PDB file of C-alpha atoms in Angstrom:
ATOM      1  CA  MET A   1       1.520  -2.405 -19.778  1.00 74.00           C
ATOM      2  CA  ILE A   2       2.611  -5.812 -20.960  1.00 90.00           C
ATOM      3  CA  PHE A   3      -0.052  -6.234 -23.619  1.00 90.00           C
ATOM      4  CA  ASN A   4       1.457  -3.081 -25.157  1.00 88.00           C
ATOM      5  CA  THR A   5       4.881  -4.453 -25.740  1.00 92.00           C
ATOM      6  CA  TRP A   6       6.328  -6.044 -28.781  1.00 93.00           C
ATOM      7  CA  ASP A   7       8.189  -8.474 -26.346  1.00 95.00           C
ATOM      8  CA  TYR A   8       4.458  -9.890 -25.252  1.00 95.00           C
ATOM      9  CA  TYR A   9       3.624 -10.598 -29.004  1.00 96.00           C
ATOM     10  CA  LEU A  10       7.023 -11.604 -30.505  1.00 96.00           C
ATOM     11  CA  LEU A  11       8.659 -13.381 -27.818  1.00 95.00           C
ATOM     12  CA  PHE A  12       5.624 -15.113 -26.109  1.00 96.00           C
ATOM     13  CA  LEU A  13       1.923 -15.030 -27.637  1.00 97.00           C
ATOM     14  CA  VAL A  14       2.656 -15.785 -31.455  1.00 96.00           C
ATOM     15  CA  PRO A  15       5.543 -18.663 -30.697  1.00 97.00           C
ATOM     16  CA  SER A  16       3.665 -20.192 -27.827  1.00 97.00           C
ATOM     17  CA  ALA A  17       0.439 -20.249 -29.573  1.00 97.00           C
ATOM     18  CA  ILE A  18       1.913 -22.099 -32.695  1.00 96.00           C
ATOM     19  CA  LEU A  19       3.949 -24.470 -30.483  1.00 96.00           C
ATOM     20  CA  PHE A  20       0.559 -25.324 -28.583  1.00 96.00           C
ATOM     21  CA  ARG A  21      -1.114 -25.893 -31.917  1.00 94.00           C
ATOM     22  CA  LEU A  22       1.593 -28.035 -33.338  1.00 95.00           C
ATOM     23  CA  SER A  23       1.889 -30.270 -30.337  1.00 94.00           C
ATOM     24  CA  SER A  24      -0.003 -33.253 -29.229  1.00 93.00           C
ATOM     25  CA  PRO A  25      -2.709 -32.737 -26.498  1.00 92.00           C
ATOM     26  CA  ARG A  26      -0.256 -34.792 -24.054  1.00 93.00           C
ATOM     27  CA  VAL A  27       2.113 -32.354 -24.453  1.00 96.00           C
ATOM     28  CA  ARG A  28      -0.052 -28.970 -24.706  1.00 96.00           C
ATOM     29  CA  PRO A  29      -0.476 -28.379 -20.826  1.00 96.00           C
ATOM     30  CA  ARG A  30       3.416 -28.446 -20.478  1.00 96.00           C
ATOM     31  CA  ILE A  31       3.735 -26.176 -23.500  1.00 97.00           C
ATOM     32  CA  ILE A  32       1.233 -23.716 -21.527  1.00 97.00           C
ATOM     33  CA  PHE A  33       3.076 -24.355 -18.119  1.00 96.00           C
ATOM     34  CA  PHE A  34       6.550 -23.727 -19.995  1.00 96.00           C
ATOM     35  CA  SER A  35       5.290 -20.366 -21.823  1.00 97.00           C
ATOM     36  CA  GLY A  36       3.698 -19.192 -18.825  1.00 96.00           C
ATOM     37  CA  SER A  37       6.623 -19.757 -16.628  1.00 96.00           C
ATOM     38  CA  LEU A  38       9.003 -17.863 -18.992  1.00 96.00           C
ATOM     39  CA  PHE A  39       6.267 -15.028 -19.200  1.00 96.00           C
ATOM     40  CA  PHE A  40       5.981 -14.620 -15.639  1.00 95.00           C
ATOM     41  CA  THR A  41       9.754 -14.665 -15.052  1.00 95.00           C
ATOM     42  CA  TYR A  42      10.594 -12.545 -17.952  1.00 95.00           C
ATOM     43  CA  PHE A  43       8.085  -9.729 -17.282  1.00 94.00           C
ATOM     44  CA  SER A  44       8.463  -9.580 -13.278  1.00 93.00           C
ATOM     45  CA  TYR A  45      12.149  -9.241 -13.814  1.00 92.00           C
ATOM     46  CA  THR A  46      12.043  -6.537 -16.272  1.00 90.00           C
ATOM     47  CA  GLN A  47       8.753  -4.433 -15.105  1.00 84.00           C
ATOM     48  CA  LEU A  48       8.130  -5.569 -11.445  1.00 78.00           C
ATOM     49  CA  GLY A  49      10.038  -6.679  -8.512  1.00 71.00           C
ATOM     50  CA  GLY A  50      13.336  -7.659 -10.450  1.00 84.00           C
ATOM     51  CA  VAL A  51      15.054 -11.021  -9.181  1.00 89.00           C
ATOM     52  CA  ALA A  52      12.640 -11.145  -6.203  1.00 86.00           C
ATOM     53  CA  GLY A  53       9.643 -10.807  -8.209  1.00 87.00           C
ATOM     54  CA  ALA A  54      10.909 -13.529 -10.903  1.00 90.00           C
ATOM     55  CA  ALA A  55      11.573 -15.734  -7.800  1.00 91.00           C
ATOM     56  CA  CYS A  56       7.565 -15.463  -6.960  1.00 90.00           C
ATOM     57  CA  LEU A  57       7.012 -18.204  -9.424  1.00 92.00           C
ATOM     58  CA  ALA A  58       7.840 -20.427  -6.488  1.00 92.00           C
ATOM     59  CA  ILE A  59       4.273 -19.288  -5.232  1.00 91.00           C
ATOM     60  CA  PHE A  60       2.654 -20.965  -8.121  1.00 91.00           C
ATOM     61  CA  LEU A  61       5.076 -24.375  -8.025  1.00 92.00           C
ATOM     62  CA  TRP A  62       4.148 -24.588  -4.254  1.00 93.00           C
ATOM     63  CA  GLU A  63       0.424 -24.036  -4.883  1.00 91.00           C
ATOM     64  CA  SER A  64       0.459 -26.740  -7.618  1.00 90.00           C
ATOM     65  CA  CYS A  65       1.999 -29.150  -4.957  1.00 92.00           C
ATOM     66  CA  VAL A  66      -0.416 -28.371  -2.001  1.00 93.00           C
ATOM     67  CA  SER A  67      -3.433 -28.473  -4.617  1.00 93.00           C
ATOM     68  CA  ARG A  68      -2.632 -32.172  -4.890  1.00 93.00           C
ATOM     69  CA  PHE A  69      -3.841 -32.862  -1.306  1.00 94.00           C
ATOM     70  CA  TYR A  70      -7.046 -31.170  -1.823  1.00 95.00           C
ATOM     71  CA  LYS A  71      -9.930 -33.483  -1.358  1.00 94.00           C
ATOM     72  CA  PRO A  72     -13.585 -33.265  -0.902  1.00 95.00           C
ATOM     73  CA  GLY A  73     -14.538 -31.984   2.781  1.00 95.00           C
ATOM     74  CA  SER A  74     -10.583 -31.960   3.255  1.00 95.00           C
ATOM     75  CA  TRP A  75      -8.914 -29.512   5.970  1.00 95.00           C
ATOM     76  CA  VAL A  76      -6.311 -28.949   3.551  1.00 95.00           C
ATOM     77  CA  CYS A  77      -8.655 -27.089   1.438  1.00 96.00           C
ATOM     78  CA  TRP A  78      -9.078 -24.620   3.954  1.00 95.00           C
ATOM     79  CA  ALA A  79      -5.268 -24.488   4.597  1.00 95.00           C
ATOM     80  CA  GLY A  80      -4.747 -23.760   1.066  1.00 95.00           C
ATOM     81  CA  ILE A  81      -7.307 -20.823   1.181  1.00 95.00           C
ATOM     82  CA  ILE A  82      -5.595 -19.555   4.022  1.00 95.00           C
ATOM     83  CA  GLN A  83      -2.110 -19.652   2.533  1.00 94.00           C
ATOM     84  CA  THR A  84      -3.361 -17.573  -0.566  1.00 93.00           C
ATOM     85  CA  VAL A  85      -4.757 -14.988   1.523  1.00 91.00           C
ATOM     86  CA  ILE A  86      -1.654 -14.657   3.809  1.00 92.00           C
ATOM     87  CA  PHE A  87       0.343 -14.425   0.469  1.00 91.00           C
ATOM     88  CA  LEU A  88      -1.930 -11.706  -1.013  1.00 90.00           C
ATOM     89  CA  ALA A  89      -1.744  -9.792   2.495  1.00 89.00           C
ATOM     90  CA  ILE A  90       2.002  -9.796   2.794  1.00 89.00           C
ATOM     91  CA  PHE A  91       2.539  -8.629  -0.494  1.00 89.00           C
ATOM     92  CA  LYS A  92      -0.393  -6.206  -1.197  1.00 88.00           C
ATOM     93  CA  TYR A  93      -1.454  -5.207   2.255  1.00 88.00           C
ATOM     94  CA  ARG A  94       1.457  -5.301   4.375  1.00 89.00           C
ATOM     95  CA  ASN A  95       2.266  -1.695   4.717  1.00 88.00           C
ATOM     96  CA  PHE A  96      -1.299  -0.650   4.879  1.00 87.00           C
ATOM     97  CA  LEU A  97      -2.227  -2.881   7.674  1.00 87.00           C
ATOM     98  CA  THR A  98       1.100  -2.282   9.572  1.00 89.00           C
ATOM     99  CA  GLY A  99       0.525   1.455   9.018  1.00 89.00           C
ATOM    100  CA  LEU A 100      -2.632   1.273  10.886  1.00 87.00           C
ATOM    101  CA  TRP A 101      -0.772   0.365  14.115  1.00 89.00           C
ATOM    102  CA  TRP A 102       2.319   2.594  13.266  1.00 90.00           C
ATOM    103  CA  PRO A 103       1.165   5.825  11.418  1.00 86.00           C
ATOM    104  CA  VAL A 104       4.731   7.048  11.058  1.00 85.00           C
ATOM    105  CA  THR A 105       6.596   5.139   8.325  1.00 86.00           C
ATOM    106  CA  SER A 106       9.996   5.673  10.034  1.00 84.00           C
ATOM    107  CA  GLN A 107       8.386   4.359  13.286  1.00 85.00           C
ATOM    108  CA  ASN A 108       7.055   1.221  11.531  1.00 87.00           C
ATOM    109  CA  PRO A 109       9.157  -1.652  12.336  1.00 87.00           C
ATOM    110  CA  LEU A 110       7.678  -3.950   9.650  1.00 86.00           C
ATOM    111  CA  TYR A 111       7.450  -1.377   6.964  1.00 88.00           C
ATOM    112  CA  TRP A 112       8.692  -3.038   3.651  1.00 86.00           C
ATOM    113  CA  LYS A 113      10.489  -0.223   1.960  1.00 84.00           C
ATOM    114  CA  ASN A 114      10.891  -2.039  -1.429  1.00 82.00           C
ATOM    115  CA  SER A 115       7.700  -3.688  -1.435  1.00 84.00           C
ATOM    116  CA  PHE A 116       6.407  -4.827  -4.923  1.00 85.00           C
ATOM    117  CA  LEU A 117       3.488  -6.994  -6.177  1.00 85.00           C
ATOM    118  CA  PRO A 118       4.073 -10.290  -7.822  1.00 89.00           C
ATOM    119  CA  LEU A 119       2.755 -10.386 -11.525  1.00 90.00           C
ATOM    120  CA  GLY A 120      -1.161 -10.937 -11.526  1.00 88.00           C
ATOM    121  CA  ILE A 121      -1.301 -11.715  -7.773  1.00 89.00           C
ATOM    122  CA  SER A 122      -4.590 -10.014  -7.563  1.00 86.00           C
ATOM    123  CA  PHE A 123      -6.117 -12.542 -10.371  1.00 89.00           C
ATOM    124  CA  PHE A 124      -4.257 -15.729  -9.448  1.00 90.00           C
ATOM    125  CA  THR A 125      -5.445 -15.347  -5.843  1.00 92.00           C
ATOM    126  CA  PHE A 126      -9.130 -15.848  -7.253  1.00 94.00           C
ATOM    127  CA  GLU A 127      -8.169 -18.848  -8.997  1.00 94.00           C
ATOM    128  CA  PHE A 128      -6.381 -20.392  -6.185  1.00 95.00           C
ATOM    129  CA  VAL A 129      -9.306 -19.887  -3.987  1.00 95.00           C
ATOM    130  CA  HIS A 130     -11.858 -20.990  -6.343  1.00 96.00           C
ATOM    131  CA  TYR A 131     -10.109 -24.423  -6.991  1.00 96.00           C
ATOM    132  CA  ALA A 132      -9.467 -24.935  -3.211  1.00 96.00           C
ATOM    133  CA  VAL A 133     -13.271 -24.105  -2.480  1.00 96.00           C
ATOM    134  CA  ASP A 134     -14.633 -26.192  -5.439  1.00 96.00           C
ATOM    135  CA  ARG A 135     -12.585 -29.252  -4.613  1.00 96.00           C
ATOM    136  CA  TYR A 136     -13.951 -28.971  -1.028  1.00 96.00           C
ATOM    137  CA  ARG A 137     -17.176 -28.751  -2.288  1.00 95.00           C
ATOM    138  CA  ASN A 138     -16.383 -31.666  -4.969  1.00 95.00           C
ATOM    139  CA  ARG A 139     -17.457 -29.606  -7.886  1.00 94.00           C
ATOM    140  CA  THR A 140     -14.423 -30.007  -9.839  1.00 94.00           C
ATOM    141  CA  GLU A 141     -12.026 -32.833 -10.500  1.00 92.00           C
ATOM    142  CA  THR A 142      -8.403 -32.551  -9.614  1.00 91.00           C
ATOM    143  CA  GLY A 143      -6.851 -32.938 -12.918  1.00 89.00           C
ATOM    144  CA  SER A 144      -3.336 -33.896 -13.501  1.00 92.00           C
ATOM    145  CA  VAL A 145      -0.157 -31.455 -12.108  1.00 93.00           C
ATOM    146  CA  SER A 146       0.402 -30.287 -15.856  1.00 94.00           C
ATOM    147  CA  GLU A 147      -3.195 -29.453 -16.382  1.00 95.00           C
ATOM    148  CA  TYR A 148      -3.430 -27.420 -13.040  1.00 95.00           C
ATOM    149  CA  LEU A 149      -0.236 -25.613 -13.918  1.00 95.00           C
ATOM    150  CA  ALA A 150      -1.602 -24.749 -17.120  1.00 96.00           C
ATOM    151  CA  PHE A 151      -4.615 -23.465 -15.743  1.00 96.00           C
ATOM    152  CA  ILE A 152      -2.847 -21.186 -13.392  1.00 95.00           C
ATOM    153  CA  LEU A 153       0.057 -20.128 -15.547  1.00 95.00           C
ATOM    154  CA  PHE A 154      -2.069 -19.409 -18.587  1.00 97.00           C
ATOM    155  CA  PHE A 155      -0.322 -16.174 -19.477  1.00 96.00           C
ATOM    156  CA  PRO A 156      -3.137 -14.465 -21.485  1.00 96.00           C
ATOM    157  CA  THR A 157      -5.115 -14.039 -18.720  1.00 95.00           C
ATOM    158  CA  MET A 158      -2.564 -13.656 -15.759  1.00 93.00           C
ATOM    159  CA  VAL A 159      -2.309 -10.172 -15.965  1.00 89.00           C
ATOM    160  CA  ALA A 160      -5.588  -8.638 -16.453  1.00 87.00           C
ATOM    161  CA  GLY A 161      -7.978 -11.788 -16.083  1.00 83.00           C
ATOM    162  CA  PRO A 162     -10.779 -12.741 -16.979  1.00 94.00           C
ATOM    163  CA  ILE A 163     -11.174 -14.967 -13.868  1.00 95.00           C
ATOM    164  CA  LYS A 164     -11.212 -18.498 -14.867  1.00 95.00           C
ATOM    165  CA  ARG A 165     -12.550 -21.705 -13.263  1.00 96.00           C
ATOM    166  CA  TYR A 166     -10.964 -24.686 -13.484  1.00 96.00           C
ATOM    167  CA  GLN A 167     -13.836 -27.066 -14.419  1.00 96.00           C
ATOM    168  CA  ASP A 168     -14.644 -24.518 -17.514  1.00 96.00           C
ATOM    169  CA  PHE A 169     -10.918 -24.260 -18.697  1.00 96.00           C
ATOM    170  CA  LEU A 170      -9.787 -28.101 -18.376  1.00 96.00           C
ATOM    171  CA  PRO A 171     -12.505 -29.521 -20.993  1.00 95.00           C
ATOM    172  CA  LYS A 172     -11.248 -26.390 -23.360  1.00 94.00           C
ATOM    173  CA  LEU A 173      -7.836 -27.551 -22.641  1.00 95.00           C
ATOM    174  CA  ARG A 174      -8.456 -31.189 -23.434  1.00 94.00           C
ATOM    175  CA  SER A 175     -10.524 -30.371 -26.576  1.00 91.00           C
ATOM    176  CA  VAL A 176      -8.780 -27.295 -28.368  1.00 90.00           C
ATOM    177  CA  SER A 177     -10.718 -25.870 -31.269  1.00 87.00           C
ATOM    178  CA  SER A 178      -9.426 -27.330 -34.251  1.00 87.00           C
ATOM    179  CA  ASP A 179     -10.344 -24.528 -36.786  1.00 90.00           C
ATOM    180  CA  TRP A 180      -6.728 -22.792 -36.679  1.00 91.00           C
ATOM    181  CA  ALA A 181      -8.003 -20.168 -39.433  1.00 93.00           C
ATOM    182  CA  LEU A 182     -11.081 -18.924 -37.682  1.00 95.00           C
ATOM    183  CA  ASP A 183      -9.475 -18.897 -34.402  1.00 95.00           C
ATOM    184  CA  ALA A 184      -6.604 -16.666 -35.709  1.00 95.00           C
ATOM    185  CA  GLN A 185      -9.064 -14.379 -37.531  1.00 96.00           C
ATOM    186  CA  ARG A 186     -11.278 -13.837 -34.683  1.00 96.00           C
ATOM    187  CA  GLY A 187      -8.265 -13.826 -32.061  1.00 96.00           C
ATOM    188  CA  THR A 188      -6.321 -11.091 -34.039  1.00 97.00           C
ATOM    189  CA  THR A 189      -9.352  -9.319 -34.587  1.00 97.00           C
ATOM    190  CA  ARG A 190     -10.380  -9.176 -30.974  1.00 97.00           C
ATOM    191  CA  ILE A 191      -6.658  -8.139 -30.029  1.00 97.00           C
ATOM    192  CA  LEU A 192      -6.748  -5.432 -32.675  1.00 97.00           C
ATOM    193  CA  ALA A 193      -9.858  -3.978 -31.282  1.00 96.00           C
ATOM    194  CA  GLY A 194      -8.531  -4.020 -27.774  1.00 96.00           C
ATOM    195  CA  LEU A 195      -5.097  -2.088 -29.120  1.00 95.00           C
ATOM    196  CA  VAL A 196      -7.260   0.293 -30.780  1.00 95.00           C
ATOM    197  CA  LYS A 197      -9.543   1.049 -27.784  1.00 95.00           C
ATOM    198  CA  LYS A 198      -6.443   1.512 -25.602  1.00 93.00           C
ATOM    199  CA  PHE A 199      -4.241   3.565 -27.838  1.00 92.00           C
ATOM    200  CA  ALA A 200      -7.107   5.658 -29.546  1.00 93.00           C
ATOM    201  CA  ILE A 201      -9.691   6.084 -26.870  1.00 94.00           C
ATOM    202  CA  ALA A 202      -8.333   5.089 -23.402  1.00 91.00           C
ATOM    203  CA  ASP A 203      -4.769   7.058 -23.556  1.00 89.00           C
ATOM    204  CA  LEU A 204      -6.550   9.959 -25.248  1.00 89.00           C
ATOM    205  CA  LEU A 205      -9.025  10.330 -22.519  1.00 89.00           C
ATOM    206  CA  THR A 206      -6.213   9.722 -19.852  1.00 86.00           C
ATOM    207  CA  ALA A 207      -4.306  12.705 -21.471  1.00 81.00           C
ATOM    208  CA  TYR A 208      -7.430  14.801 -20.599  1.00 79.00           C
ATOM    209  CA  THR A 209      -8.199  13.355 -17.195  1.00 79.00           C
ATOM    210  CA  ASN A 210      -4.914  12.338 -15.592  1.00 74.00           C
ATOM    211  CA  HIS A 211      -3.812  15.570 -14.705  1.00 69.00           C
ATOM    212  CA  LEU A 212      -6.878  16.384 -12.500  1.00 69.00           C
ATOM    213  CA  ASN A 213      -6.435  17.173  -8.793  1.00 68.00           C
ATOM    214  CA  ARG A 214      -8.419  19.033  -6.283  1.00 67.00           C
ATOM    215  CA  ASN A 215      -7.419  22.430  -7.349  1.00 71.00           C
ATOM    216  CA  ASP A 216      -8.380  21.772 -11.015  1.00 71.00           C
ATOM    217  CA  ILE A 217     -11.856  21.004 -10.065  1.00 72.00           C
ATOM    218  CA  SER A 218     -12.230  23.389  -7.522  1.00 73.00           C
ATOM    219  CA  HIS A 219     -11.214  26.212 -10.062  1.00 74.00           C
ATOM    220  CA  ALA A 220     -13.051  24.573 -13.105  1.00 73.00           C
ATOM    221  CA  GLN A 221     -15.909  26.093 -14.920  1.00 76.00           C
ATOM    222  CA  ARG A 222     -19.201  24.294 -13.972  1.00 79.00           C
ATOM    223  CA  ALA A 223     -19.928  23.200 -17.535  1.00 79.00           C
ATOM    224  CA  VAL A 224     -16.526  21.439 -17.589  1.00 78.00           C
ATOM    225  CA  LEU A 225     -17.071  19.204 -14.776  1.00 80.00           C
ATOM    226  CA  PRO A 226     -19.651  16.969 -16.127  1.00 84.00           C
ATOM    227  CA  LEU A 227     -17.248  16.369 -19.506  1.00 84.00           C
ATOM    228  CA  TRP A 228     -14.452  15.687 -17.151  1.00 82.00           C
ATOM    229  CA  LEU A 229     -16.661  13.074 -15.275  1.00 84.00           C
ATOM    230  CA  LEU A 230     -17.894  11.338 -18.212  1.00 88.00           C
ATOM    231  CA  ALA A 231     -14.453  11.280 -19.768  1.00 88.00           C
ATOM    232  CA  TYR A 232     -13.015   9.639 -16.869  1.00 87.00           C
ATOM    233  CA  GLY A 233     -15.839   7.019 -16.712  1.00 90.00           C
ATOM    234  CA  ILE A 234     -15.377   6.071 -20.397  1.00 92.00           C
ATOM    235  CA  LYS A 235     -11.586   6.028 -19.759  1.00 92.00           C
ATOM    236  CA  ILE A 236     -11.928   3.398 -17.138  1.00 92.00           C
ATOM    237  CA  TYR A 237     -14.254   1.209 -18.850  1.00 94.00           C
ATOM    238  CA  VAL A 238     -12.383   1.248 -22.356  1.00 94.00           C
ATOM    239  CA  ASP A 239      -9.063   0.795 -20.741  1.00 93.00           C
ATOM    240  CA  PHE A 240     -10.093  -2.225 -18.785  1.00 92.00           C
ATOM    241  CA  SER A 241     -12.204  -3.684 -21.356  1.00 94.00           C
ATOM    242  CA  ALA A 242      -9.291  -3.330 -23.999  1.00 95.00           C
ATOM    243  CA  TYR A 243      -7.221  -5.483 -21.767  1.00 94.00           C
ATOM    244  CA  SER A 244      -9.801  -8.031 -21.590  1.00 95.00           C
ATOM    245  CA  ASP A 245     -10.421  -7.951 -25.261  1.00 96.00           C
ATOM    246  CA  ILE A 246      -6.290  -8.745 -25.876  1.00 96.00           C
ATOM    247  CA  ALA A 247      -6.641 -11.563 -23.168  1.00 96.00           C
ATOM    248  CA  ILE A 248      -9.500 -12.872 -24.758  1.00 97.00           C
ATOM    249  CA  GLY A 249      -8.185 -12.580 -28.343  1.00 97.00           C
ATOM    250  CA  SER A 250      -4.736 -13.963 -27.224  1.00 97.00           C
ATOM    251  CA  ALA A 251      -6.396 -17.035 -25.591  1.00 97.00           C
ATOM    252  CA  ARG A 252      -8.344 -17.703 -28.906  1.00 96.00           C
ATOM    253  CA  LEU A 253      -5.129 -18.042 -30.853  1.00 97.00           C
ATOM    254  CA  PHE A 254      -4.575 -21.025 -28.631  1.00 96.00           C
ATOM    255  CA  GLY A 255      -8.057 -22.376 -29.593  1.00 95.00           C
ATOM    256  CA  ILE A 256      -9.221 -21.616 -26.129  1.00 96.00           C
ATOM    257  CA  ALA A 257     -11.977 -19.759 -25.279  1.00 94.00           C
ATOM    258  CA  VAL A 258     -12.127 -17.848 -21.841  1.00 94.00           C
ATOM    259  CA  PRO A 259     -14.891 -15.877 -20.063  1.00 93.00           C
ATOM    260  CA  GLU A 260     -16.289 -12.656 -21.369  1.00 93.00           C
ATOM    261  CA  ASN A 261     -15.610  -9.877 -19.258  1.00 94.00           C
ATOM    262  CA  PHE A 262     -17.699  -6.889 -20.131  1.00 94.00           C
ATOM    263  CA  ASP A 263     -21.116  -6.464 -21.975  1.00 93.00           C
ATOM    264  CA  TRP A 264     -21.932  -2.996 -22.345  1.00 92.00           C
ATOM    265  CA  PRO A 265     -22.207  -2.157 -18.624  1.00 93.00           C
ATOM    266  CA  TYR A 266     -22.926   1.543 -19.141  1.00 93.00           C
ATOM    267  CA  ALA A 267     -26.184   0.680 -21.287  1.00 92.00           C
ATOM    268  CA  ARG A 268     -27.882  -0.913 -18.282  1.00 93.00           C
ATOM    269  CA  THR A 269     -30.782   0.787 -16.731  1.00 91.00           C
ATOM    270  CA  ASN A 270     -30.065   0.070 -13.027  1.00 92.00           C
ATOM    271  CA  ILE A 271     -27.090  -0.631 -10.675  1.00 89.00           C
ATOM    272  CA  ALA A 272     -27.896  -4.551 -10.477  1.00 86.00           C
ATOM    273  CA  GLU A 273     -27.911  -4.654 -14.214  1.00 92.00           C
ATOM    274  CA  PHE A 274     -24.625  -2.795 -14.362  1.00 92.00           C
ATOM    275  CA  TRP A 275     -22.755  -5.248 -12.059  1.00 87.00           C
ATOM    276  CA  ARG A 276     -23.971  -8.055 -14.042  1.00 90.00           C
ATOM    277  CA  HIS A 277     -22.174  -6.689 -17.004  1.00 93.00           C
ATOM    278  CA  TRP A 278     -19.084  -4.968 -15.599  1.00 92.00           C
ATOM    279  CA  HIS A 279     -16.066  -7.059 -14.581  1.00 92.00           C
ATOM    280  CA  ILE A 280     -18.323 -10.210 -15.369  1.00 94.00           C
ATOM    281  CA  SER A 281     -15.635 -13.017 -14.177  1.00 94.00           C
ATOM    282  CA  LEU A 282     -15.074 -10.958 -10.796  1.00 94.00           C
ATOM    283  CA  THR A 283     -18.843 -10.244 -10.262  1.00 92.00           C
ATOM    284  CA  ARG A 284     -19.639 -14.035 -10.545  1.00 94.00           C
ATOM    285  CA  TRP A 285     -16.757 -14.960  -8.304  1.00 95.00           C
ATOM    286  CA  LEU A 286     -18.092 -12.666  -5.575  1.00 95.00           C
ATOM    287  CA  MET A 287     -21.273 -14.158  -6.111  1.00 94.00           C
ATOM    288  CA  ASP A 288     -20.464 -17.549  -5.893  1.00 95.00           C
ATOM    289  CA  TYR A 289     -17.531 -17.379  -3.223  1.00 95.00           C
ATOM    290  CA  ILE A 290     -18.805 -14.599  -0.977  1.00 95.00           C
ATOM    291  CA  TYR A 291     -22.109 -13.450  -1.166  1.00 94.00           C
ATOM    292  CA  ILE A 292     -24.016 -16.611  -1.518  1.00 94.00           C
ATOM    293  CA  PRO A 293     -22.124 -18.347   1.136  1.00 93.00           C
ATOM    294  CA  LEU A 294     -22.927 -15.708   3.439  1.00 93.00           C
ATOM    295  CA  GLY A 295     -26.627 -16.241   2.925  1.00 92.00           C
ATOM    296  CA  GLY A 296     -27.185 -14.029  -0.027  1.00 88.00           C
ATOM    297  CA  SER A 297     -30.610 -12.780  -0.373  1.00 86.00           C
ATOM    298  CA  ARG A 298     -32.235 -15.950   1.155  1.00 87.00           C
ATOM    299  CA  VAL A 299     -31.987 -14.448   4.724  1.00 87.00           C
ATOM    300  CA  GLY A 300     -33.598 -11.621   6.344  1.00 87.00           C
ATOM    301  CA  GLN A 301     -33.659  -8.057   4.987  1.00 88.00           C
ATOM    302  CA  GLU A 302     -30.959  -6.656   7.509  1.00 90.00           C
ATOM    303  CA  ARG A 303     -28.791  -9.838   6.973  1.00 92.00           C
ATOM    304  CA  ALA A 304     -29.251  -9.495   3.172  1.00 91.00           C
ATOM    305  CA  TYR A 305     -27.998  -5.706   3.282  1.00 93.00           C
ATOM    306  CA  ALA A 306     -24.836  -6.882   5.448  1.00 94.00           C
ATOM    307  CA  ASN A 307     -23.935  -9.444   2.889  1.00 94.00           C
ATOM    308  CA  ILE A 308     -23.935  -6.799   0.193  1.00 92.00           C
ATOM    309  CA  ILE A 309     -21.842  -4.515   2.323  1.00 94.00           C
ATOM    310  CA  VAL A 310     -19.277  -7.605   2.995  1.00 94.00           C
ATOM    311  CA  THR A 311     -19.178  -8.229  -0.498  1.00 93.00           C
ATOM    312  CA  MET A 312     -18.651  -4.919  -1.884  1.00 91.00           C
ATOM    313  CA  PHE A 313     -16.027  -4.187   0.922  1.00 91.00           C
ATOM    314  CA  ILE A 314     -14.103  -6.968  -0.220  1.00 89.00           C
ATOM    315  CA  SER A 315     -14.051  -6.054  -3.808  1.00 89.00           C
ATOM    316  CA  GLY A 316     -13.264  -2.526  -2.827  1.00 87.00           C
ATOM    317  CA  LEU A 317     -10.305  -3.655  -0.725  1.00 83.00           C
ATOM    318  CA  TRP A 318      -9.132  -5.928  -3.524  1.00 82.00           C
ATOM    319  CA  HIS A 319      -9.348  -2.986  -6.175  1.00 79.00           C
TER     320      HIS A 319
END
């Protein structure tokens, strides 16, 4: 919902992009860190967990401190991965996991009544883990503290992705595009395209499909059901890709290109091609950090099927 507000554009995107462009290369990472911190604090306080949500900025600061100790082959990288998963489990799955043991909420001593999700936790978890794994494998450089903070607090991608990679982001941060006019034109066009998709298509279809429940479906005429199914499928795609468009366009205003996230997935002819073109940054992350480390398809058929099931289970649990 943040991309739909005037606050996002007038208080954060436009001032931050202009200030970033006018600053020297040495100062630019600090601009991103400062603006990202304000963005996280402001929207966490106003739209999510209040003071407690805003205080979750400490997670980013703590992660940046721990990341300075990541070395190739070091156990600290594994410690960083474990702590990141623990953060996710506490905020996102605590009530679910404890509810498996105590199904009745009133009898659950660990039930978190006022639970909330820190802003962007599902996405910054992936980026935290990616950096720790790639430092362990020596696939990316350490970078400076300000560069790493700029990576994890780059607010255009904080809420809905795309999921970035440090080794891709860092060169773009250090060598920002100098064509201000072209970046402004293409960035603004991409943002407007996303807003049109969101308001003119996704929200319209939401009004058509959001009321659906088991009773509606059981009493509907048979000819109506395929229309509902089609409308819901289009809504999901247009809604999510609209947020990606706005994020990619916002990043372009800074002169930074971030990964594409959708490439006409419904135009593909098989399920494998569909997944390669749907939420591309997530699919590639799952491939590189879950599926391939498990053995991918280079193992026996039964093991390969098990790897697919585990990968898709983790994807489903994240969703």
